[in-house]
Short mmCIF file of N, CA and C in Angstrom, two decimals:
data_model
loop_
_atom_site.label_atom_id
_atom_site.label_comp_id
_atom_site.label_asym_id
_atom_site.label_seq_id
_atom_site.Cartn_x
_atom_site.Cartn_y
_atom_site.Cartn_z
N UNK A 1 1.92 32.50 -46.77
CA UNK A 1 1.32 31.95 -47.96
C UNK A 1 1.82 33.22 -49.03
N UNK A 2 1.87 34.29 -48.84
CA UNK A 2 2.88 35.17 -49.65
C UNK A 2 4.11 34.77 -50.35
N UNK A 3 4.75 34.17 -49.50
CA UNK A 3 6.14 33.54 -50.13
C UNK A 3 5.48 32.57 -50.83
N UNK A 4 4.86 31.34 -51.00
CA UNK A 4 4.22 30.36 -51.68
C UNK A 4 3.88 30.88 -52.91
N UNK A 5 3.16 32.24 -52.68
CA UNK A 5 2.58 33.02 -54.12
C UNK A 5 3.68 33.43 -55.18
N UNK A 6 4.55 34.19 -54.21
CA UNK A 6 5.82 34.41 -54.81
C UNK A 6 6.65 33.56 -55.79
N UNK A 7 6.62 32.11 -54.78
CA UNK A 7 7.63 31.00 -55.59
C UNK A 7 6.65 30.54 -56.63
N UNK A 8 5.46 30.53 -56.65
CA UNK A 8 4.32 29.62 -57.86
C UNK A 8 4.42 31.31 -58.93
N UNK A 9 4.31 32.30 -58.52
CA UNK A 9 4.74 33.03 -59.38
C UNK A 9 5.70 33.26 -60.05
N UNK A 10 6.99 33.38 -59.54
CA UNK A 10 8.31 32.97 -60.29
C UNK A 10 8.29 31.78 -61.27
N UNK A 11 7.57 30.80 -60.60
CA UNK A 11 7.48 29.61 -61.51
C UNK A 11 7.04 29.98 -62.86
N UNK A 12 5.59 30.45 -62.93
CA UNK A 12 5.04 30.67 -63.76
C UNK A 12 6.08 31.79 -65.00
N UNK A 13 6.49 32.91 -64.14
CA UNK A 13 7.29 33.81 -65.26
C UNK A 13 8.36 32.58 -65.41
N UNK A 14 9.16 31.98 -65.37
CA UNK A 14 9.84 31.03 -65.84
C UNK A 14 9.13 30.14 -67.12
N UNK A 15 8.26 29.92 -66.81
CA UNK A 15 7.49 28.86 -68.01
C UNK A 15 7.26 30.02 -69.18
N UNK A 16 6.71 31.30 -68.48
CA UNK A 16 6.88 32.58 -69.67
C UNK A 16 7.81 32.49 -70.43
N UNK A 17 8.92 32.94 -69.90
CA UNK A 17 10.04 32.88 -70.32
C UNK A 17 10.25 31.96 -71.51
N UNK A 18 10.10 30.39 -70.98
CA UNK A 18 10.69 29.33 -72.06
C UNK A 18 9.62 29.59 -73.21
N UNK A 19 8.25 30.00 -72.84
CA UNK A 19 7.10 30.55 -73.97
C UNK A 19 8.00 30.99 -75.01
N UNK A 20 8.26 32.33 -74.76
CA UNK A 20 9.00 33.36 -75.30
C UNK A 20 10.06 32.73 -76.27
N UNK A 21 11.12 32.03 -75.38
CA UNK A 21 11.95 31.26 -76.40
C UNK A 21 11.35 31.01 -77.38
N UNK A 22 10.73 29.61 -77.04
CA UNK A 22 10.28 29.04 -78.25
C UNK A 22 9.26 29.76 -79.53
N UNK A 23 8.72 30.91 -78.95
CA UNK A 23 7.72 31.76 -80.09
C UNK A 23 8.70 32.45 -80.91
N UNK A 24 9.99 32.99 -80.18
CA UNK A 24 10.35 34.34 -80.59
C UNK A 24 11.94 33.87 -81.39
N UNK A 25 12.46 32.44 -81.16
CA UNK A 25 13.64 32.22 -81.43
C UNK A 25 13.61 30.83 -82.26
N UNK A 26 12.31 30.00 -81.71
CA UNK A 26 12.40 28.61 -82.34
C UNK A 26 11.09 28.24 -83.28
N UNK A 27 10.32 29.14 -83.42
CA UNK A 27 9.21 28.90 -83.83
C UNK A 27 8.98 27.86 -85.03
N UNK A 28 10.10 27.71 -85.99
CA UNK A 28 9.93 26.94 -87.16
C UNK A 28 10.57 25.54 -86.89
N UNK A 29 11.25 25.38 -85.77
CA UNK A 29 11.77 24.04 -85.58
C UNK A 29 11.00 23.21 -85.58
N UNK A 30 11.16 21.90 -85.86
CA UNK A 30 10.28 21.14 -85.82
C UNK A 30 9.97 20.73 -84.49
N UNK A 31 10.53 20.46 -83.17
CA UNK A 31 9.97 20.29 -82.15
C UNK A 31 9.05 21.53 -81.71
N UNK A 32 9.20 22.91 -81.91
CA UNK A 32 8.38 23.87 -81.50
C UNK A 32 7.20 23.75 -82.31
N UNK A 33 7.12 23.26 -83.47
CA UNK A 33 6.23 23.20 -84.26
C UNK A 33 5.01 21.91 -83.62
N UNK A 34 5.83 20.79 -83.33
CA UNK A 34 5.04 19.72 -82.73
C UNK A 34 4.34 20.14 -81.40
N UNK A 35 5.27 20.97 -80.62
CA UNK A 35 4.38 21.59 -79.61
C UNK A 35 3.19 22.25 -79.78
N UNK A 36 3.41 23.06 -80.74
CA UNK A 36 1.77 24.14 -80.82
C UNK A 36 1.35 23.36 -81.73
N UNK A 37 1.41 22.43 -82.57
CA UNK A 37 0.37 21.72 -84.02
C UNK A 37 0.53 22.56 -84.65
N UNK A 38 1.63 22.93 -85.29
CA UNK A 38 1.43 23.75 -86.71
C UNK A 38 2.35 22.96 -87.69
N UNK A 39 1.91 23.28 -88.95
CA UNK A 39 3.15 22.59 -89.86
C UNK A 39 4.06 23.89 -90.57
N UNK A 40 4.91 23.17 -91.10
CA UNK A 40 6.29 24.27 -91.56
C UNK A 40 5.26 25.61 -92.26
N UNK A 41 4.57 25.03 -92.70
CA UNK A 41 4.19 26.56 -93.91
C UNK A 41 3.83 27.23 -93.02
N UNK A 42 2.68 26.68 -91.99
CA UNK A 42 2.04 27.47 -90.71
C UNK A 42 2.81 28.33 -89.84
N UNK A 43 4.12 27.45 -89.69
CA UNK A 43 5.18 28.14 -88.75
C UNK A 43 5.43 29.72 -89.69
N UNK A 44 5.85 29.09 -90.81
CA UNK A 44 6.65 30.26 -91.72
C UNK A 44 5.76 31.46 -91.79
N UNK A 45 4.65 31.34 -92.17
CA UNK A 45 3.30 32.30 -92.29
C UNK A 45 3.17 33.15 -91.03
N UNK A 46 3.40 32.43 -89.58
CA UNK A 46 2.90 33.01 -88.91
C UNK A 46 4.39 33.27 -87.95
N UNK A 47 5.30 33.43 -88.64
CA UNK A 47 6.59 33.41 -87.69
C UNK A 47 6.62 35.16 -86.99
N UNK A 48 6.28 36.18 -87.94
CA UNK A 48 6.26 37.40 -87.29
C UNK A 48 4.80 37.82 -86.12
N UNK A 49 4.15 36.94 -86.41
CA UNK A 49 2.75 37.06 -85.33
C UNK A 49 3.73 36.51 -83.81
N UNK A 50 4.12 35.10 -84.11
CA UNK A 50 4.82 34.67 -82.67
C UNK A 50 6.10 35.11 -82.13
N UNK A 51 6.89 35.69 -82.96
CA UNK A 51 7.97 36.74 -82.51
C UNK A 51 6.97 37.85 -81.51
N UNK A 52 6.27 38.54 -82.04
CA UNK A 52 5.43 39.64 -81.17
C UNK A 52 4.85 38.97 -79.80
N UNK A 53 4.11 38.06 -80.02
CA UNK A 53 3.65 37.00 -79.00
C UNK A 53 4.18 36.68 -77.80
N UNK A 54 5.57 36.25 -78.57
CA UNK A 54 6.37 35.75 -77.67
C UNK A 54 7.28 37.07 -76.84
N UNK A 55 7.39 38.16 -77.56
CA UNK A 55 8.12 39.48 -76.42
C UNK A 55 6.71 39.81 -75.37
N UNK A 56 5.68 39.26 -75.82
CA UNK A 56 4.60 39.64 -74.92
C UNK A 56 4.30 38.81 -73.36
N UNK A 57 5.07 37.42 -73.78
CA UNK A 57 5.01 36.45 -72.67
C UNK A 57 6.36 37.04 -71.86
N UNK A 58 7.54 37.60 -72.56
CA UNK A 58 8.73 37.69 -71.82
C UNK A 58 7.92 38.93 -71.24
N UNK A 59 7.65 39.85 -71.58
CA UNK A 59 7.11 41.16 -70.70
C UNK A 59 6.32 40.85 -69.55
N UNK A 60 5.61 39.98 -69.49
CA UNK A 60 4.59 39.59 -68.27
C UNK A 60 5.59 39.02 -67.55
N UNK A 61 6.91 38.15 -67.75
CA UNK A 61 7.49 37.39 -66.99
C UNK A 61 8.50 38.54 -66.17
N UNK A 62 9.08 39.69 -67.11
CA UNK A 62 9.65 40.72 -66.45
C UNK A 62 8.86 41.61 -65.29
N UNK A 63 7.79 41.85 -65.75
CA UNK A 63 6.88 42.41 -64.65
C UNK A 63 6.60 41.95 -63.45
N UNK A 64 6.42 40.41 -63.47
CA UNK A 64 6.21 39.53 -62.46
C UNK A 64 7.59 39.36 -61.59
N UNK A 65 8.51 39.26 -62.04
CA UNK A 65 10.03 38.89 -61.49
C UNK A 65 10.24 40.47 -61.14
N UNK A 66 10.16 41.41 -61.76
CA UNK A 66 10.35 42.84 -61.14
C UNK A 66 9.47 42.90 -59.55
N UNK A 67 8.25 42.56 -59.57
CA UNK A 67 7.47 42.44 -58.47
C UNK A 67 7.66 41.50 -57.48
N UNK A 68 8.11 40.41 -57.75
CA UNK A 68 8.65 39.33 -56.92
C UNK A 68 9.94 40.32 -56.15
N UNK A 69 10.92 40.77 -56.84
CA UNK A 69 11.85 41.42 -56.27
C UNK A 69 11.62 42.32 -55.37
N UNK A 70 10.80 43.59 -55.71
CA UNK A 70 10.36 44.62 -54.61
C UNK A 70 9.83 44.18 -53.67
N UNK A 71 8.86 43.15 -53.62
CA UNK A 71 8.18 42.27 -52.39
C UNK A 71 9.46 41.76 -51.73
N UNK A 72 10.04 40.99 -52.08
CA UNK A 72 11.10 40.60 -51.16
C UNK A 72 11.78 41.88 -50.36
N UNK A 73 12.06 42.92 -51.55
CA UNK A 73 13.03 43.88 -50.67
C UNK A 73 12.19 44.53 -49.66
N UNK A 74 10.88 44.52 -49.49
CA UNK A 74 10.12 45.30 -48.55
C UNK A 74 9.19 46.47 -49.38
N UNK A 75 9.05 46.40 -50.49
CA UNK A 75 8.26 47.50 -51.09
C UNK A 75 7.19 46.56 -51.48
N UNK A 76 6.27 46.20 -50.66
CA UNK A 76 5.16 44.88 -50.57
C UNK A 76 3.97 45.63 -51.54
N UNK A 77 3.51 46.95 -51.25
CA UNK A 77 2.50 47.29 -52.08
C UNK A 77 2.71 47.43 -53.65
N UNK A 78 4.01 47.99 -53.96
CA UNK A 78 3.95 48.02 -55.18
C UNK A 78 4.47 46.47 -56.01
N UNK A 79 5.27 45.91 -55.12
CA UNK A 79 5.68 44.69 -55.50
C UNK A 79 4.55 43.79 -55.80
N UNK A 80 3.46 43.68 -54.94
CA UNK A 80 2.55 42.70 -55.29
C UNK A 80 1.75 43.45 -56.33
N UNK A 81 1.49 44.62 -56.37
CA UNK A 81 0.81 45.01 -57.22
C UNK A 81 1.31 44.70 -58.88
N UNK A 82 2.53 44.74 -58.89
CA UNK A 82 3.49 44.08 -60.14
C UNK A 82 3.18 42.39 -60.46
N UNK A 83 3.19 41.90 -59.08
CA UNK A 83 3.20 40.21 -59.43
C UNK A 83 1.44 40.17 -59.77
N UNK A 84 0.91 40.79 -58.97
CA UNK A 84 -0.74 40.42 -59.53
C UNK A 84 -1.02 41.00 -60.78
N UNK A 85 -0.33 42.49 -61.18
CA UNK A 85 -0.62 42.37 -63.04
C UNK A 85 0.07 41.35 -63.88
N UNK A 86 1.47 40.75 -63.48
CA UNK A 86 1.83 40.29 -64.60
C UNK A 86 1.32 38.98 -64.57
N UNK A 87 1.18 38.16 -63.29
CA UNK A 87 0.73 36.69 -63.24
C UNK A 87 -1.37 36.57 -63.55
N UNK A 88 -1.75 37.63 -62.98
CA UNK A 88 -2.92 37.97 -63.74
C UNK A 88 -3.37 37.98 -64.85
N UNK A 89 -2.55 38.80 -65.46
CA UNK A 89 -2.48 38.65 -67.31
C UNK A 89 -1.99 37.43 -67.71
N UNK A 90 -1.43 36.61 -66.98
CA UNK A 90 -1.02 35.51 -67.79
C UNK A 90 -2.35 34.40 -67.54
N UNK A 91 -2.84 34.09 -66.48
CA UNK A 91 -4.00 33.95 -66.14
C UNK A 91 -5.52 34.32 -67.28
N UNK A 92 -5.39 35.62 -67.49
CA UNK A 92 -6.51 36.46 -68.34
C UNK A 92 -6.19 35.96 -69.65
N UNK A 93 -4.79 35.47 -70.10
CA UNK A 93 -4.62 35.04 -71.63
C UNK A 93 -5.05 33.71 -71.47
N UNK A 94 -4.68 32.74 -70.70
CA UNK A 94 -5.32 31.48 -70.45
C UNK A 94 -6.95 31.15 -70.87
N UNK A 95 -7.45 32.09 -70.00
CA UNK A 95 -8.79 32.33 -70.21
C UNK A 95 -9.24 32.58 -71.66
N UNK A 96 -8.62 33.38 -71.95
CA UNK A 96 -8.70 33.82 -73.72
C UNK A 96 -8.88 33.05 -74.67
N UNK A 97 -7.76 32.13 -74.38
CA UNK A 97 -7.06 30.88 -75.06
C UNK A 97 -8.26 29.86 -75.01
N UNK A 98 -8.82 30.05 -73.96
CA UNK A 98 -9.75 28.29 -73.72
C UNK A 98 -11.18 28.87 -74.32
N UNK A 99 -11.48 30.26 -73.98
CA UNK A 99 -12.93 30.71 -74.52
C UNK A 99 -12.93 30.57 -76.20
N UNK A 100 -11.40 31.01 -76.83
CA UNK A 100 -11.48 31.02 -78.20
C UNK A 100 -11.48 29.94 -78.64
N UNK A 101 -10.49 28.60 -78.20
CA UNK A 101 -10.80 27.67 -78.76
C UNK A 101 -10.43 26.58 -77.65
N UNK A 102 -11.88 26.10 -77.36
CA UNK A 102 -11.93 24.81 -76.34
C UNK A 102 -10.61 23.87 -76.47
N UNK A 103 -10.37 23.52 -77.66
CA UNK A 103 -9.56 22.48 -78.01
C UNK A 103 -8.39 22.84 -77.42
N UNK A 104 -7.86 23.85 -77.47
CA UNK A 104 -6.58 24.46 -76.41
C UNK A 104 -6.57 24.41 -75.11
N UNK A 105 -7.74 23.69 -74.30
CA UNK A 105 -8.00 23.53 -72.73
C UNK A 105 -6.50 23.07 -71.94
N UNK A 106 -6.00 22.32 -72.76
CA UNK A 106 -4.77 21.86 -72.01
C UNK A 106 -3.59 22.66 -72.16
N UNK A 107 -3.11 23.57 -73.41
CA UNK A 107 -2.37 24.81 -73.30
C UNK A 107 -2.62 25.79 -72.34
N UNK A 108 -4.31 25.95 -72.39
CA UNK A 108 -4.40 26.91 -71.47
C UNK A 108 -4.30 26.63 -70.05
N UNK A 109 -4.40 25.21 -69.59
CA UNK A 109 -4.00 25.07 -68.16
C UNK A 109 -2.42 24.74 -67.96
N UNK A 110 -1.94 24.55 -69.07
CA UNK A 110 -0.23 24.78 -68.67
C UNK A 110 0.13 26.19 -68.50
N UNK A 111 -0.68 26.98 -69.29
CA UNK A 111 -0.22 28.61 -69.17
C UNK A 111 -0.84 29.09 -68.06
N UNK A 112 -1.70 28.23 -67.48
CA UNK A 112 -2.39 29.59 -66.62
C UNK A 112 -2.73 28.99 -65.13
N UNK A 113 -2.36 27.56 -65.02
CA UNK A 113 -2.87 27.12 -63.38
C UNK A 113 -1.56 27.59 -62.83
N UNK A 114 -0.41 27.45 -62.69
CA UNK A 114 0.54 27.94 -61.94
C UNK A 114 0.30 29.65 -61.56
N UNK A 115 0.21 30.20 -62.51
CA UNK A 115 0.02 32.03 -62.08
C UNK A 115 -1.56 31.95 -61.58
N UNK A 116 -2.66 31.20 -61.52
CA UNK A 116 -3.52 31.50 -61.21
C UNK A 116 -3.38 30.84 -59.51
N UNK A 117 -2.93 29.94 -59.26
CA UNK A 117 -2.52 29.64 -57.99
C UNK A 117 -1.56 30.51 -57.27
N UNK A 118 -0.65 30.76 -57.81
CA UNK A 118 0.25 31.92 -57.35
C UNK A 118 -0.39 33.14 -57.12
N UNK A 119 -1.53 33.74 -57.70
CA UNK A 119 -2.33 34.81 -57.64
C UNK A 119 -3.26 34.81 -56.23
N UNK A 120 -3.44 33.79 -56.54
CA UNK A 120 -4.81 33.31 -55.15
C UNK A 120 -3.55 32.99 -53.56
N UNK A 121 -2.78 32.62 -54.10
CA UNK A 121 -1.61 32.54 -52.56
C UNK A 121 -1.10 33.88 -52.37
N UNK A 122 -0.76 34.74 -53.23
CA UNK A 122 -0.49 36.10 -52.81
C UNK A 122 -1.71 36.99 -52.02
N UNK A 123 -2.66 36.99 -52.88
CA UNK A 123 -4.06 37.76 -52.34
C UNK A 123 -4.48 36.90 -50.95
N UNK A 124 -4.49 35.30 -50.72
CA UNK A 124 -4.80 35.20 -49.53
C UNK A 124 -3.47 35.43 -48.29
N UNK A 125 -2.35 35.60 -48.87
CA UNK A 125 -0.97 36.15 -48.10
C UNK A 125 -1.13 37.44 -47.58
N UNK A 126 -1.64 38.16 -48.42
CA UNK A 126 -1.76 39.84 -48.24
C UNK A 126 -3.15 40.16 -47.19
N UNK A 127 -4.11 39.07 -47.07
CA UNK A 127 -5.39 39.26 -46.44
C UNK A 127 -5.08 38.86 -44.93
N UNK A 128 -4.25 37.98 -44.70
CA UNK A 128 -3.78 37.34 -43.60
C UNK A 128 -2.62 37.98 -42.52
#
């Protein structure tokens, strides 16, 4: 089960790297604006905020990937702590999104389902 959790959290990390790219480099692109439901004016006005948020997503992905690598290398305690911190933060951010704006539940689900399943699988794997 631990391996399944690591695979799921790796997928979550890849999704967050993709989100990083959208928010940090393509925020004003028409396709990105359509994805996030923003106008050209809104995207331009929030460009710096999106850049910062994008880097948060990247850092969560990095923490998760470093944890996966450490776990795979045999440092299970440190590795799984990082995996749970990174993926758990992804889940927490998705909860904040849906609580702050219930209309964004689809985005919250896309952002949080895979890391939540990964966290669950990692925890079950550690307990068995």
